[in-house]
Coordinates of C-alpha atoms in Angstrom, one line a residue:
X100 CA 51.8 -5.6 -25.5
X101 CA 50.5 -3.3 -22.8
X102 CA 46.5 -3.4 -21.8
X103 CA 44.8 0.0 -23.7
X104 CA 42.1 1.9 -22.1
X105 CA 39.9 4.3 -25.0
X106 CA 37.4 6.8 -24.8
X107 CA 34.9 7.1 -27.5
X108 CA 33.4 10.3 -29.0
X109 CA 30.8 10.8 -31.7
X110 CA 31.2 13.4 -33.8
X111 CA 30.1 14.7 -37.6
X112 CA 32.4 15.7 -40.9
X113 CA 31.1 17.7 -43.6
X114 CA 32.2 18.0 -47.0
X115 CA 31.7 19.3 -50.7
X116 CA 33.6 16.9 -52.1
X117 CA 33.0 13.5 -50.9
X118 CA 32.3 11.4 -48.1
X119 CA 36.0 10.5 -47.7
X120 CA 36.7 14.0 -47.6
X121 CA 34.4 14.5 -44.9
X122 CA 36.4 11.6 -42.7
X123 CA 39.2 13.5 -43.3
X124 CA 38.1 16.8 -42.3
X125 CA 36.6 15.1 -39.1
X126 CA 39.8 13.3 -38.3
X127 CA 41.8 16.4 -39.0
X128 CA 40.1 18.7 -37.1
X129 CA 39.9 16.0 -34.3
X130 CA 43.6 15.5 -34.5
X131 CA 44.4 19.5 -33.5
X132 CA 42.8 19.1 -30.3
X133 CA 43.3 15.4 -29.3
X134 CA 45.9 13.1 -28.6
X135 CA 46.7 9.3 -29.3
X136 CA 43.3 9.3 -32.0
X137 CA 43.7 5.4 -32.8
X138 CA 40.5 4.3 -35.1
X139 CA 37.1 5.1 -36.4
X140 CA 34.1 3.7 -37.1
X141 CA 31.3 5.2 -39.9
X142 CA 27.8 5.2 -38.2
X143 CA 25.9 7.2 -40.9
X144 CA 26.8 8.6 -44.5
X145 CA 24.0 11.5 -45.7
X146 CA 23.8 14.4 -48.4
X147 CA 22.2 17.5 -49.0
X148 CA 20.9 17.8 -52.1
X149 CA 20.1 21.4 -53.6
X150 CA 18.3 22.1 -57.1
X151 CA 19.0 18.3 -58.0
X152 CA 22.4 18.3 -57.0
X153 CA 24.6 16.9 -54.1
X154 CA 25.5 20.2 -51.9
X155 CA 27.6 18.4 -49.1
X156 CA 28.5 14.9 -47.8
X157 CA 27.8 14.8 -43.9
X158 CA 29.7 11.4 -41.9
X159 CA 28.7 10.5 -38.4
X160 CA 31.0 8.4 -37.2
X161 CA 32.6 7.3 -33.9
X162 CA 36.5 7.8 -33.0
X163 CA 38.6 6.0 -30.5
X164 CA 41.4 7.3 -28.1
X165 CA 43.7 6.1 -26.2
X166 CA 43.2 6.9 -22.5
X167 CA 46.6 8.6 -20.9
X168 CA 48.0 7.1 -17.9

């Protein structure tokens, strides 16, 4: 197994569905303009609420890269 060097972004999903959803939409959108994406890690989970309801689900979260050589 070969030594791995990552870079570490922050960055935010949004969502009207879920929280989940809004990892995925992070990680997708992260995936058309990155390479080697390896992990994540959830920092914050929040919501907007409107007129008593949840609006959207916003994720702050961390992501991991692999470093090319």
């Amino acid at each position: 197994m070969s030594d791995h060097t990552y870079r570490i972004v922050e960055v935010a999903g949004s969502s009207e569905i879920s929280h989940a959803d809004a990892i995925d939409n992070a990680i997708a959108r992260m995936a058309k303009t990155t390479r080697h994406l390896r992990w994540f890690e959830v920092l914050q989970m929040r919501g907007e609420i409107e007129n008593g309801e949840i609006r959207h689900y916003q994720v702050t979260m961390k992501v991991g890269f692999t470093v090319e050589d």
